[in-house]
mmCIF file of C-alpha atoms in Angstrom:
data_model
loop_
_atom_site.group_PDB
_atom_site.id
_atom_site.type_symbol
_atom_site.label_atom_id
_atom_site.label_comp_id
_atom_site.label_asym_id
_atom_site.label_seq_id
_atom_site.Cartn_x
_atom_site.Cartn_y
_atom_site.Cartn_z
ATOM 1 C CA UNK R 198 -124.063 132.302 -136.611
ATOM 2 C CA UNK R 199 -122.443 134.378 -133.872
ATOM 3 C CA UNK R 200 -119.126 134.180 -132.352
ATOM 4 C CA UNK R 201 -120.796 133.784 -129.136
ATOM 5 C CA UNK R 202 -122.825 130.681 -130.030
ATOM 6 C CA UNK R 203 -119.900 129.438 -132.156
ATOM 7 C CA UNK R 204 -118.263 129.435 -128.839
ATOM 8 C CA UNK R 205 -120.854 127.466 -126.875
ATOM 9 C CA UNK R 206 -122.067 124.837 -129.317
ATOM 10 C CA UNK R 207 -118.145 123.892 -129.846
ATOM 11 C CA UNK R 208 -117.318 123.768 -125.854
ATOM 12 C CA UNK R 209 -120.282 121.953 -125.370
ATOM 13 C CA UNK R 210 -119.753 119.586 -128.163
ATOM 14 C CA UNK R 211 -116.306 118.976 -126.398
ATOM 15 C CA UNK R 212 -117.723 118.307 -123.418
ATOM 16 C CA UNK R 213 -120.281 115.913 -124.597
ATOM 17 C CA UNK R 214 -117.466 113.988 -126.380
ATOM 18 C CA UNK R 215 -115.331 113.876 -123.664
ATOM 19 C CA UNK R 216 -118.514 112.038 -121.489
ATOM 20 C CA UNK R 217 -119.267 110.062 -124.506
ATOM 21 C CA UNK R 218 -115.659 108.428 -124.824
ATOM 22 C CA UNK R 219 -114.934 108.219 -121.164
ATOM 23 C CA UNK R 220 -117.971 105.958 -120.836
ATOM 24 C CA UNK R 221 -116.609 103.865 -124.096
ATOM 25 C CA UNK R 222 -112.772 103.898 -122.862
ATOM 26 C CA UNK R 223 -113.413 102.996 -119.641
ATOM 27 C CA UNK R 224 -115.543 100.003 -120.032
ATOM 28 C CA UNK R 225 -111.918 98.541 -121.125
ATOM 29 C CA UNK R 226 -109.557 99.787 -118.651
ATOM 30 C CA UNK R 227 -108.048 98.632 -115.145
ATOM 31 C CA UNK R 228 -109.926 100.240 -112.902
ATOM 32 C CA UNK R 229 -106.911 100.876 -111.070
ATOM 33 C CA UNK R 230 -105.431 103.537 -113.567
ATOM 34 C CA UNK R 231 -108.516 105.543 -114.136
ATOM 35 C CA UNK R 232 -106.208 108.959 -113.082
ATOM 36 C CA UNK R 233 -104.082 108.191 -116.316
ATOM 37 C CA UNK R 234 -106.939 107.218 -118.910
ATOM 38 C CA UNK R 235 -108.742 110.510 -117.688
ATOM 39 C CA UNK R 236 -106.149 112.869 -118.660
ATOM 40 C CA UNK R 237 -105.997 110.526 -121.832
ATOM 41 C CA UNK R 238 -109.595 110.923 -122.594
ATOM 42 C CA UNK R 239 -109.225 114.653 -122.080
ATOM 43 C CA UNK R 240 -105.757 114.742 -124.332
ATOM 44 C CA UNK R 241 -107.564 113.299 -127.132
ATOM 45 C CA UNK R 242 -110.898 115.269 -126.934
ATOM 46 C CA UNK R 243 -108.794 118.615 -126.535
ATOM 47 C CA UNK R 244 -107.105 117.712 -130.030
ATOM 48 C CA UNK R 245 -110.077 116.697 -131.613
ATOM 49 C CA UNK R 246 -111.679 120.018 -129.926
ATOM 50 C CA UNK R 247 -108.765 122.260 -131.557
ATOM 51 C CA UNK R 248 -109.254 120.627 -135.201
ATOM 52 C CA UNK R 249 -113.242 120.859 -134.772
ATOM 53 C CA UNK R 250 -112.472 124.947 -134.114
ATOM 54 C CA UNK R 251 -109.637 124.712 -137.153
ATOM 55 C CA UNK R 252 -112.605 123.711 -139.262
ATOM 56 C CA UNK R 253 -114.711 126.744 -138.706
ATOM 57 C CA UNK R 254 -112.274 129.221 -139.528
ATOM 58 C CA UNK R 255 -114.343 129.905 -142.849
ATOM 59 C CA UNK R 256 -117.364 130.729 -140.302
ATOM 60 C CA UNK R 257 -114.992 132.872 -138.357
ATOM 61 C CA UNK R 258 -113.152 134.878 -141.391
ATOM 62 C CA UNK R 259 -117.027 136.543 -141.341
ATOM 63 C CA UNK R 260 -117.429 137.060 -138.445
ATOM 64 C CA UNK R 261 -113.821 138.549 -137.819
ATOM 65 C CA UNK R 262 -113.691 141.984 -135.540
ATOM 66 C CA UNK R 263 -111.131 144.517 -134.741
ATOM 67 C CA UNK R 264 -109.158 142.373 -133.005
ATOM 68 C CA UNK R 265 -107.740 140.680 -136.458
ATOM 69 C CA UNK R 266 -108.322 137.419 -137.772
ATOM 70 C CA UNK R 267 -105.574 135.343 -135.213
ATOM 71 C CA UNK R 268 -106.578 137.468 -132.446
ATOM 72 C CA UNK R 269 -109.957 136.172 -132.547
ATOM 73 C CA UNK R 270 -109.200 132.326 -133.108
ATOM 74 C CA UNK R 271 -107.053 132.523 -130.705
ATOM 75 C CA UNK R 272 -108.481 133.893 -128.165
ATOM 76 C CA UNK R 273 -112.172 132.671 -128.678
ATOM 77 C CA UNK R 274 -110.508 129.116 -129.465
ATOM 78 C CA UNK R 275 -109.253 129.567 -125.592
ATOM 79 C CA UNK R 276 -112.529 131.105 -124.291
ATOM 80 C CA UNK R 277 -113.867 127.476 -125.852
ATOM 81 C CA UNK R 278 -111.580 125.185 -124.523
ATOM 82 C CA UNK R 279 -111.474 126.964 -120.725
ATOM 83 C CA UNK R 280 -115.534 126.266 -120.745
ATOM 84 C CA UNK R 281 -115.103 122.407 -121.797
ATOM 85 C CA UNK R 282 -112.356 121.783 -119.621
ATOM 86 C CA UNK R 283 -114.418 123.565 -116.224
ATOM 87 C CA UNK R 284 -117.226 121.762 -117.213
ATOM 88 C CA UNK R 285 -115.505 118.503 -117.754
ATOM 89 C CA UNK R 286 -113.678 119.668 -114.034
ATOM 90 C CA UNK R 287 -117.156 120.045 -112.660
ATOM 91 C CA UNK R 288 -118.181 116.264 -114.334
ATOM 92 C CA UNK R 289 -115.217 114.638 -113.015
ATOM 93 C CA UNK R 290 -115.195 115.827 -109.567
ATOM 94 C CA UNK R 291 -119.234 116.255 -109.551
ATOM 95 C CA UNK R 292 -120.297 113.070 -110.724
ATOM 96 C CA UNK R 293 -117.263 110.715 -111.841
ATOM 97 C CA UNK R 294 -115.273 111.078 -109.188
ATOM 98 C CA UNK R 295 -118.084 110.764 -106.366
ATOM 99 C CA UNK R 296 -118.786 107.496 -108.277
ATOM 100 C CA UNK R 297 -115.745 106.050 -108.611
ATOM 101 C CA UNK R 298 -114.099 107.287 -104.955
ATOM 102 C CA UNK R 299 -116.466 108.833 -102.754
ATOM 103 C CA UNK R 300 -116.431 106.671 -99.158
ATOM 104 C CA UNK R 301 -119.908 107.828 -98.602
ATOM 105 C CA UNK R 302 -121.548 106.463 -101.957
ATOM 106 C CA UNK R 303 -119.197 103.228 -100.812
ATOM 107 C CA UNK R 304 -120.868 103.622 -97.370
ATOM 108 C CA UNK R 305 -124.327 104.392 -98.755
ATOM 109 C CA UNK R 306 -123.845 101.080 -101.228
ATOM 110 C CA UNK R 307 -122.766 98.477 -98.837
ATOM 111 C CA UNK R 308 -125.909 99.795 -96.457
ATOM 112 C CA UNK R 309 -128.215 99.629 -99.433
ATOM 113 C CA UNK R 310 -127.372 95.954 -100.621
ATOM 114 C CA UNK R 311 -127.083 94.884 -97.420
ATOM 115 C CA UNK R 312 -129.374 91.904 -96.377
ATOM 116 C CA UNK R 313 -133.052 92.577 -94.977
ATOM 117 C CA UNK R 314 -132.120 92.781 -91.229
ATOM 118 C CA UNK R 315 -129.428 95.638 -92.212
ATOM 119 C CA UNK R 316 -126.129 95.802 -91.312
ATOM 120 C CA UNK R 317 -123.889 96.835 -88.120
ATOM 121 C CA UNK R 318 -121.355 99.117 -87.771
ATOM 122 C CA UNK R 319 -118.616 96.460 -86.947
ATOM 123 C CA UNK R 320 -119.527 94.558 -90.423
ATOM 124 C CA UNK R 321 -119.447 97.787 -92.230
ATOM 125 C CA UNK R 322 -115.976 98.056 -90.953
ATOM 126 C CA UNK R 323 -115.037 94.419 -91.391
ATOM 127 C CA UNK R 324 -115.902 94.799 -95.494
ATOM 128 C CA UNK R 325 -115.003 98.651 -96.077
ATOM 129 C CA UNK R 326 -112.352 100.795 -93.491
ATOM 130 C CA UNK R 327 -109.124 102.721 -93.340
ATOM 131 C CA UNK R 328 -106.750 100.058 -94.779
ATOM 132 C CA UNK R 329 -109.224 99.472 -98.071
ATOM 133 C CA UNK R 330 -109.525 102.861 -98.446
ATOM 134 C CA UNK R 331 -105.752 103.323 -98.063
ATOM 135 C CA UNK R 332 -104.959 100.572 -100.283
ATOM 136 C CA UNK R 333 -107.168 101.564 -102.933
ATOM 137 C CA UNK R 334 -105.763 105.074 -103.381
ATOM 138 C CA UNK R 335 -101.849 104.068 -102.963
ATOM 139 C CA UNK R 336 -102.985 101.632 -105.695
ATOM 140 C CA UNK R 337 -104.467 104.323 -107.852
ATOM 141 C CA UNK R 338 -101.733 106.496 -107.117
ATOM 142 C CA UNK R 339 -99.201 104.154 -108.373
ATOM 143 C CA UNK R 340 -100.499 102.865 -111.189
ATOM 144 C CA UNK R 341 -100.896 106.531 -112.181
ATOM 145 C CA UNK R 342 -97.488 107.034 -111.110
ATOM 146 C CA UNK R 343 -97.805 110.056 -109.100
ATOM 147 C CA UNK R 344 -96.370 107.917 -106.100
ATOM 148 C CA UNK R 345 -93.314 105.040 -106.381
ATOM 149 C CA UNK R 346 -93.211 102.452 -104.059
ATOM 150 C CA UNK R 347 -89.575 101.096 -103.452
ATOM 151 C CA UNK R 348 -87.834 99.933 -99.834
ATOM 152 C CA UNK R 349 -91.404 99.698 -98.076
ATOM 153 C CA UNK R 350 -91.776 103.697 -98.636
ATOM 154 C CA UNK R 351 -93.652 105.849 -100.811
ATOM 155 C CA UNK R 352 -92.427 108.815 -102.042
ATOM 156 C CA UNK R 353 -93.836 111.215 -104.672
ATOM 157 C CA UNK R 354 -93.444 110.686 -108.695
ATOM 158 C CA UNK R 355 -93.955 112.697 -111.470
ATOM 159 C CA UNK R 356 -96.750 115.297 -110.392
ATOM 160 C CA UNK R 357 -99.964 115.585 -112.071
ATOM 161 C CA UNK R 358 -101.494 119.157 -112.382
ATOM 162 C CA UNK R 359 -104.752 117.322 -112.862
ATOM 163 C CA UNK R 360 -104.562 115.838 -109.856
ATOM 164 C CA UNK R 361 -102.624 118.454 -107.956
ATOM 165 C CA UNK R 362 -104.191 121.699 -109.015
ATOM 166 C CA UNK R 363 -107.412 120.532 -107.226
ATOM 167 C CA UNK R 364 -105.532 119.343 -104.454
ATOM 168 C CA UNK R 365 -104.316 122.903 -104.274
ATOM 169 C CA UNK R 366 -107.307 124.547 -104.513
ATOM 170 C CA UNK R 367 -109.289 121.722 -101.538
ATOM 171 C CA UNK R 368 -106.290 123.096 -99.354
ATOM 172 C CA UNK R 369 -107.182 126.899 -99.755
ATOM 173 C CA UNK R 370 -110.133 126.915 -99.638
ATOM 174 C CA UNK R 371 -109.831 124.703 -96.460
ATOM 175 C CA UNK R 372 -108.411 127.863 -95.087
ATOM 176 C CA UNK R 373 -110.073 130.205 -96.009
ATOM 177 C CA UNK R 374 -113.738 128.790 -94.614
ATOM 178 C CA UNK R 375 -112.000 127.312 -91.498
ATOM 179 C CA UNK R 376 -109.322 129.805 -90.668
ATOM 180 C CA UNK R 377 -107.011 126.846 -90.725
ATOM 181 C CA UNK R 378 -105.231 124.294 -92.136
ATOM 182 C CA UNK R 379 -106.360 120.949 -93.076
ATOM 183 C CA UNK R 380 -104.053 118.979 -91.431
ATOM 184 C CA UNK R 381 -105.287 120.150 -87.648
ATOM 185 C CA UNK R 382 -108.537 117.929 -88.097
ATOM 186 C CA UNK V 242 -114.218 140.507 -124.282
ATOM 187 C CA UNK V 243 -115.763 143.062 -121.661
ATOM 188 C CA UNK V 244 -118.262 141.322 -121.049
ATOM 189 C CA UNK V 245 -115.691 138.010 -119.740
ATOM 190 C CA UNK V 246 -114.267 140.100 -117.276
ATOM 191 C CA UNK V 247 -117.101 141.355 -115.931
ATOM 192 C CA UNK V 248 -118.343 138.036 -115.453
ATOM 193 C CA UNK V 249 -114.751 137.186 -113.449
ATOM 194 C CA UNK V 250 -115.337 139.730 -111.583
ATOM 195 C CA UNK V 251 -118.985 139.213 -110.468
ATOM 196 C CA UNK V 252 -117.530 135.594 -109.791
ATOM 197 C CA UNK V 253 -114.970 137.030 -108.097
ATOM 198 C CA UNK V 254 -117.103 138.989 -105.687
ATOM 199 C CA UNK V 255 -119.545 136.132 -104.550
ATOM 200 C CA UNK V 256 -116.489 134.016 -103.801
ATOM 201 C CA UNK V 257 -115.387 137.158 -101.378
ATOM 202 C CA UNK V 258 -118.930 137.628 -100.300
ATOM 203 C CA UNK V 259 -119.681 133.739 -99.645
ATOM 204 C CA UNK V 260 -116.597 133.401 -97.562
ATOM 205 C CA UNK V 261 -117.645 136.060 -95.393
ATOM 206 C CA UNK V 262 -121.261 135.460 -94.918
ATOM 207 C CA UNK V 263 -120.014 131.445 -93.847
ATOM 208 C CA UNK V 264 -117.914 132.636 -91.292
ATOM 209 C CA UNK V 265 -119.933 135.457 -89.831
ATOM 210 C CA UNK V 266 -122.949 132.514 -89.623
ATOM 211 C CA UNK V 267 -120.140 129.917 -88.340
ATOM 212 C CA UNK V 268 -119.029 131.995 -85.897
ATOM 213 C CA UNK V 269 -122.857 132.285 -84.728
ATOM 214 C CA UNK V 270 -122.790 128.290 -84.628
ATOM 215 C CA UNK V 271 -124.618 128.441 -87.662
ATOM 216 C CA UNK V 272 -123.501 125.649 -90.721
ATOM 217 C CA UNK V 273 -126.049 125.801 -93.469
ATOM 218 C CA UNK V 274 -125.114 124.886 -97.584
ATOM 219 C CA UNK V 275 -127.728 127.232 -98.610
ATOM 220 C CA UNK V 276 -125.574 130.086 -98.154
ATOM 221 C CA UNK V 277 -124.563 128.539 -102.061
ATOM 222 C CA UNK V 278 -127.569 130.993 -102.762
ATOM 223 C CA UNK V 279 -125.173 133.860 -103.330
ATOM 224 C CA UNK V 280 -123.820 132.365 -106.101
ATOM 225 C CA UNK V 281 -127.575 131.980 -107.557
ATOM 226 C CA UNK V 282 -127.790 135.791 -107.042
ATOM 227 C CA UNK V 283 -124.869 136.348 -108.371
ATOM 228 C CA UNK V 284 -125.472 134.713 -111.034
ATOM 229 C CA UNK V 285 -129.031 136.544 -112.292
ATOM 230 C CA UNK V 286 -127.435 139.524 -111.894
ATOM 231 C CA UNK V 287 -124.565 138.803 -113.902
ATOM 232 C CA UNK V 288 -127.451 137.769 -116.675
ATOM 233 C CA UNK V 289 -129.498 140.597 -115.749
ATOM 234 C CA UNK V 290 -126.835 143.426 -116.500
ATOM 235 C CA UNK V 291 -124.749 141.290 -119.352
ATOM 236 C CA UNK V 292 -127.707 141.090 -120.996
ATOM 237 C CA UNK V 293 -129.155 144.186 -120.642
ATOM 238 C CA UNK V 294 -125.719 146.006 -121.428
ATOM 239 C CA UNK V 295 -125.333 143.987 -124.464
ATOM 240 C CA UNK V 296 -128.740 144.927 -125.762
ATOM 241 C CA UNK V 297 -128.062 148.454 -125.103
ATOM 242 C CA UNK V 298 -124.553 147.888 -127.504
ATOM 243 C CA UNK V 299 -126.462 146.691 -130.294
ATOM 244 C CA UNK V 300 -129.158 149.113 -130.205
ATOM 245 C CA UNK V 301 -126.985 152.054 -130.225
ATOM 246 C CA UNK V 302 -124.829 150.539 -133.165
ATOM 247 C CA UNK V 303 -121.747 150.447 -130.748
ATOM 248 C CA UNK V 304 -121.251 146.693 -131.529
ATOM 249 C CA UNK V 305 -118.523 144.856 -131.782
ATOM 250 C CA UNK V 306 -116.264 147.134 -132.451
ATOM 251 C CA UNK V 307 -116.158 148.777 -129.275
ATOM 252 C CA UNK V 308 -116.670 145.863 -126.679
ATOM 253 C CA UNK V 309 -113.897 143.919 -128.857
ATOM 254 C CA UNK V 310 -115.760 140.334 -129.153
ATOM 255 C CA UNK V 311 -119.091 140.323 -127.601
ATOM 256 C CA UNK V 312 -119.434 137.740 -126.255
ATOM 257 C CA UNK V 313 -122.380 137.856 -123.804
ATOM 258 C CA UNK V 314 -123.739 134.000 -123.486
ATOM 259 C CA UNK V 315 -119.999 132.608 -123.492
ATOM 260 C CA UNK V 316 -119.715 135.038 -120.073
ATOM 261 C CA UNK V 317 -123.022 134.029 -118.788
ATOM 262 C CA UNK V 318 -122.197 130.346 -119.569
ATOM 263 C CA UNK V 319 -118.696 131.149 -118.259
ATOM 264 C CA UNK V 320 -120.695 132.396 -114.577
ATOM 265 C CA UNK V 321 -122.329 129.321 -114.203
ATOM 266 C CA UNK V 322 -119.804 126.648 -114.535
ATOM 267 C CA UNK V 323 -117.044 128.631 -112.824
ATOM 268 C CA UNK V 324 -120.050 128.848 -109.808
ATOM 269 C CA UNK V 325 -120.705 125.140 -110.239
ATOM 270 C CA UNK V 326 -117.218 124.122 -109.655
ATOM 271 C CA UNK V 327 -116.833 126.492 -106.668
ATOM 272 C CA UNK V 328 -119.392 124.887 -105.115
ATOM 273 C CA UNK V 329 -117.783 120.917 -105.886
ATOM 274 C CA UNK V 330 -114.925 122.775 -103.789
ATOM 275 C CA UNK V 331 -116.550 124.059 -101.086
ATOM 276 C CA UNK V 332 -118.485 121.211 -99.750
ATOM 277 C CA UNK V 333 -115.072 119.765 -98.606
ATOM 278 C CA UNK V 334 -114.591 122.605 -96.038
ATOM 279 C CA UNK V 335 -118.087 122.612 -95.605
ATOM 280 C CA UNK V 336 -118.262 118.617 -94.916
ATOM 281 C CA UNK V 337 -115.250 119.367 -92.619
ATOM 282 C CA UNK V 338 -113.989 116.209 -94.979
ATOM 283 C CA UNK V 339 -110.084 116.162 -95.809
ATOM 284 C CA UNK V 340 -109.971 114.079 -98.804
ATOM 285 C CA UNK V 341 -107.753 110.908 -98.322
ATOM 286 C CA UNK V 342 -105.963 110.978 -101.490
ATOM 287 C CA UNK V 343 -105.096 114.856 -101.135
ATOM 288 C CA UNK V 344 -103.750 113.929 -97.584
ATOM 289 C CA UNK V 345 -102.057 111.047 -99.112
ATOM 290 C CA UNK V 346 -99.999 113.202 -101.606
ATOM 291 C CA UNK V 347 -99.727 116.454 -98.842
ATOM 292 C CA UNK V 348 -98.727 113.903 -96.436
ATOM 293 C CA UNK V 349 -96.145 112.100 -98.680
ATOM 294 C CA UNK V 350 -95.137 115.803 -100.038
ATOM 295 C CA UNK V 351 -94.071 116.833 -96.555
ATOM 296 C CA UNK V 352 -92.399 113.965 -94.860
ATOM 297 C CA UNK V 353 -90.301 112.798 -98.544
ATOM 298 C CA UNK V 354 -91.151 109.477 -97.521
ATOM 299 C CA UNK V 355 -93.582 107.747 -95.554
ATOM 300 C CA UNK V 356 -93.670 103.423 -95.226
ATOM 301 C CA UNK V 357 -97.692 102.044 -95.057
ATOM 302 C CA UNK V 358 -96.973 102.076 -91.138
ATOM 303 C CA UNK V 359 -96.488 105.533 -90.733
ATOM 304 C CA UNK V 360 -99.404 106.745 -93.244
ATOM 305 C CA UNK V 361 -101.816 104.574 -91.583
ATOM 306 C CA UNK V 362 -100.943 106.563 -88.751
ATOM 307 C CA UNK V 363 -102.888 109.700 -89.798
ATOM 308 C CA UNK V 364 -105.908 108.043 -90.519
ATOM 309 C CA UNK V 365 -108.764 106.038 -88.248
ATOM 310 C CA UNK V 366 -111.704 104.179 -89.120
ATOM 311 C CA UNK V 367 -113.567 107.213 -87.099
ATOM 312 C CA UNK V 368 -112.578 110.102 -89.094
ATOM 313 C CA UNK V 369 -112.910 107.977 -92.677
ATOM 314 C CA UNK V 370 -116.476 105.828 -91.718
ATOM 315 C CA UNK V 371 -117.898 106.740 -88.636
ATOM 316 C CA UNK V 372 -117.849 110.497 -89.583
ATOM 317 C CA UNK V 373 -119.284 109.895 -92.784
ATOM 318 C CA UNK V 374 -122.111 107.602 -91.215
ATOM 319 C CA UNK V 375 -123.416 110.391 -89.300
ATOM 320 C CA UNK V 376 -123.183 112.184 -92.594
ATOM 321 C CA UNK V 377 -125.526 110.002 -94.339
ATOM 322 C CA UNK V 378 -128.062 109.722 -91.594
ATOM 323 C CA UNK V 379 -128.047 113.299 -90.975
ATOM 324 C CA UNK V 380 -129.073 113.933 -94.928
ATOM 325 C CA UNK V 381 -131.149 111.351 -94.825
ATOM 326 C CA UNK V 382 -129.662 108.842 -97.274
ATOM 327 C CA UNK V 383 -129.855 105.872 -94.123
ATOM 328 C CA UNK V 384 -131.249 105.050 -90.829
ATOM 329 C CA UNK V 385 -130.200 103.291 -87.868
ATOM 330 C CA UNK V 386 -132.308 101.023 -86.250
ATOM 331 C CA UNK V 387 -130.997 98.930 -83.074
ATOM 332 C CA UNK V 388 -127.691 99.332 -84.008
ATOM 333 C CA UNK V 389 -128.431 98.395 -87.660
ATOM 334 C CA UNK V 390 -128.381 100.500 -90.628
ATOM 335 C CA UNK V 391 -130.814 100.851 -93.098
ATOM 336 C CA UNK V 392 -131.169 102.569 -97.027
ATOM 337 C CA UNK V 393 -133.920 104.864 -96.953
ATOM 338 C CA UNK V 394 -135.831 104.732 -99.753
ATOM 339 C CA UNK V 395 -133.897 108.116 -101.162
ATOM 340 C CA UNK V 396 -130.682 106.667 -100.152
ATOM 341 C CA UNK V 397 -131.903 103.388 -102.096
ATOM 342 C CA UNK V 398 -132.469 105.557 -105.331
ATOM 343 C CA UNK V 399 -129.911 107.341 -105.361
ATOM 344 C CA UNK V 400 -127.345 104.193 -104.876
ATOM 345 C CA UNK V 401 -129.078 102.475 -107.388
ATOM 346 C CA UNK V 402 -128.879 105.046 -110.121
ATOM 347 C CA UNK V 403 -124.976 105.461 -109.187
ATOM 348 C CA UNK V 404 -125.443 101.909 -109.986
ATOM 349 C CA UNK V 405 -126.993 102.258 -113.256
ATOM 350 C CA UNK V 406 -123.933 104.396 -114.562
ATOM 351 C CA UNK V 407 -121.154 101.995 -113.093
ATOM 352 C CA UNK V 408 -123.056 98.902 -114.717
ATOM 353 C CA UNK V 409 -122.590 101.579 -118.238
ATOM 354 C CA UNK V 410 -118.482 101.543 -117.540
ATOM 355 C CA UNK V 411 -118.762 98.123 -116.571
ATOM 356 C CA UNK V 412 -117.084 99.121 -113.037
ATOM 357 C CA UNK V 413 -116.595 97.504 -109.715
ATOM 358 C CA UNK V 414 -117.586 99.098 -106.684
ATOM 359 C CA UNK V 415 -115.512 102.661 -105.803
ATOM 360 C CA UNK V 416 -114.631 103.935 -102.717
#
C-alpha cells in the first residue's frame, strides 16, 4: 500500500472514531460542558490516532524514501493528523455545532413543533430570546471554564485555542469580506 | 511533499481570489453564496494538474525520489477539507451574523470585566431573532402567514433530521 493511501485511510479512520465516540460520550454528559468533553473526545482519539500510525511503522520501513525513516513518520504522521483534525473542525462547526448552538435551527425548531395555527413572533420571543441565549453560553462558558464568574462580573479564564483559534479566524475574516470590524454591526 | 504545497497554494489563491470577486459583486449590491464556486474550480484544477503531474513522475521513473513523498491524494484530500472549512467560515461574514459566544469572549476580552447588565447591553432580541427570522424565510426553511409562522415542509425535514441526531446523543434542545 502507498504512503499516500496509508495517509488517508488512517486520517479518516481518526475521524470516523472521533464521530463514533462523540456520539457514545455524549449521550452521558451535562450538556452544559460539551466545550470540555469535545477537546476530550479529540485528546483521546489523537492518542489512539498516534499509536494506530506507531503500528504501521513495519508498512512504512518499505515504503521509506529519501527523506529517512523518522523524516517520513514524522512528517506523514503530521500530514495525517492535520487532515483528521480539519475534518473533525469542519464536523464540529459544520454539523455539531449548528446542532447543538445555532439560534436559527433553535428558531427553525420551536416554528416547526409549534401547534397547528403556528406561532407569533411575541411567543417566539417569550420561549427563546437574548437572555436564553445569553444564559446558555455564559453557562457553557463556565462550565468549560474559559469565563469565571465572581462579584456579579465575568472575566476571562484559562483560554481555549479550540475555542479561540476559530474565534480568531470569524474575526478576520469578518474584515476582510466587510472591510470592517465586527463589532460596528 | 511538492505536491502539499502546491495544493496550499492553489488554496491559497481562491481564498485571495474569493475575497475579491465578493467585494467587487458587494460593492455592485450584489450578495450571492455561489461565489463558493471558486473554490469548486479551484479545486478540479488542483486535481486536474496534481494528478496529471504525478502521472507524468511515475512515467518518467522520476518517483519518489525527486518529489520527496508523493503524496498526490493526501494534497487533493488536503484541497477539499481546507475548502470545506473556509466555507463554515465565511458564511458568518456572509450571514452578516456575529456569533454570540465569540462576542461574548471579544467582549469580555476587551472590557476585563463585564457584570450580566452590561453584556446584555450589546445584544437585542432584533439582532439575535428577528434577524435570523428573516433569514429563515428568505431560504425558505418557514413562512409567515398573518403574523404567524409556519415550517415549510423543507424547513420541517430538515428540523426533524437535526432531530434524529440529537435523539442519538440523547440531547435537549440547542440554541
Amino acid at each position: 500500500m502507498t504512503l499516500d493511501l496509508m495517509i488517508i485511510i488512517h486520517s479518516v479512520s481518526s475521524f470516523l472514531l472521533f464521530v463514533g465516540i462523540q456520539i457514545i460520550f455524549f449521550r452521558m454528559i451535562d450538556q452544559k460542558k460539551v466545550i470540555r468533553w469535545l477537546v476530550v473526545v479529540f485528546g483521546i482519539v489523537s492518542l489512539v490516532s498516534f499509536l494506530l500510525w506507531l503500528s504501521i511503522v513495519p508498512l512504512l520501513l518499505q515504503t521509506a524514501g529519501d527523506m529517512g525513516f523518522l523524516g517520513q513518520f514524522l512528517a506523514s504522521f503530521l500530514l495525517s493528523y492535520m487532515l483528521f483534525s480539519i475534518t473533525s473542525l469542519v464536523y464540529v462547526l459544520g454539523f455539531f455545532g449548528i446542532i447543538e448552538s445555532s439560534i436559527r435551527i433553535r428558531l427553525l425548531d420551536l416554528i416547526t413543533y409549534s401547534s397547528d395555527t403556528g406561532i407569533s413572533l411575541p411567543q417566539i420571543l417569550q420561549l427563546y430570546n437574548r437572555d436564553v441565549i445569553l444564559q446558555k453560553r455564559l453557562s457553557r462558558f463556565i462550565s468549560s471554564g474559559e469565563l469565571i464568574f465572581t462579584n456579579d462580573t465575568y472575566r476571562l479564564g484559562k483560554r481555549s485555542i479550540f475555542f479561540f483559534l476559530p474565534a480568531l479566524v470569524f474575526k478576520l475574516l469578518w474584515v476582510l469580506y466587510r472591510g470592517r470590524s465586527h463589532r460596528k454591526d | 511533499m511538492t505536491y502539499i504545497f502546491f495544493s496550499l497554494f492553489v488554496f491559497t489563491v481562491c481564498v485571495l481570489l474569493h475575497v475579491l470577486l465578493y467585494r467587487f459583486l458587494a460593492a455592485r449590491g450584489i450578495q450571492t453564496f455561489k461565489t463558493i464556486a471558486v473554490f469548486a474550480l479551484g479545486f478540479m484544477v488542483d486535481a486536474v494538474l496534481v494528478i496529471a503531474s504525478f502521472t507524468a513522475n511515475t512515467a518518467s521513473g522520476q518517483g519518489a525520489g525527486i518529489s520527496l513523498m508523493p503524496l498526490p491524494l493526501t494534497s487533493i484530500l488536503l484541497f477539499a477539507v481546507l475548502a470545506a472549512l473556509y466555507v463554515i467560515f465565511f458564511t458568518s461574514p456572509f450571514l452578516g451574523d456575529v456569533s454570540p459566544s465569540g462576542k461574548i469572549l471579544f467582549l469580555i476580552e476587551e472590557k476585563g470585566e463585564l457584570s450580566y447588565k452590561e453584556l446584555q447591553e450589546h445584544f437585542t432580541d432584533e439582532k439575535l431573532i428577528i434577524k435570523r427570522i428573516h433569514d429563515l424565510l428568505q431560504e425558505g426553511l418557514i413562512e409567515n402567514k398573518n403574523n404567524r409562522y409556519y415550517a415549510t415542509k423543507r424547513g420541517e425535514r430538515l428540523a426533524r433530521f437535526l432531530d434524529k441526531y440529537r435523539s442519538l446523543l440523547h440531547w435537549g434542545k440547542g440554541g
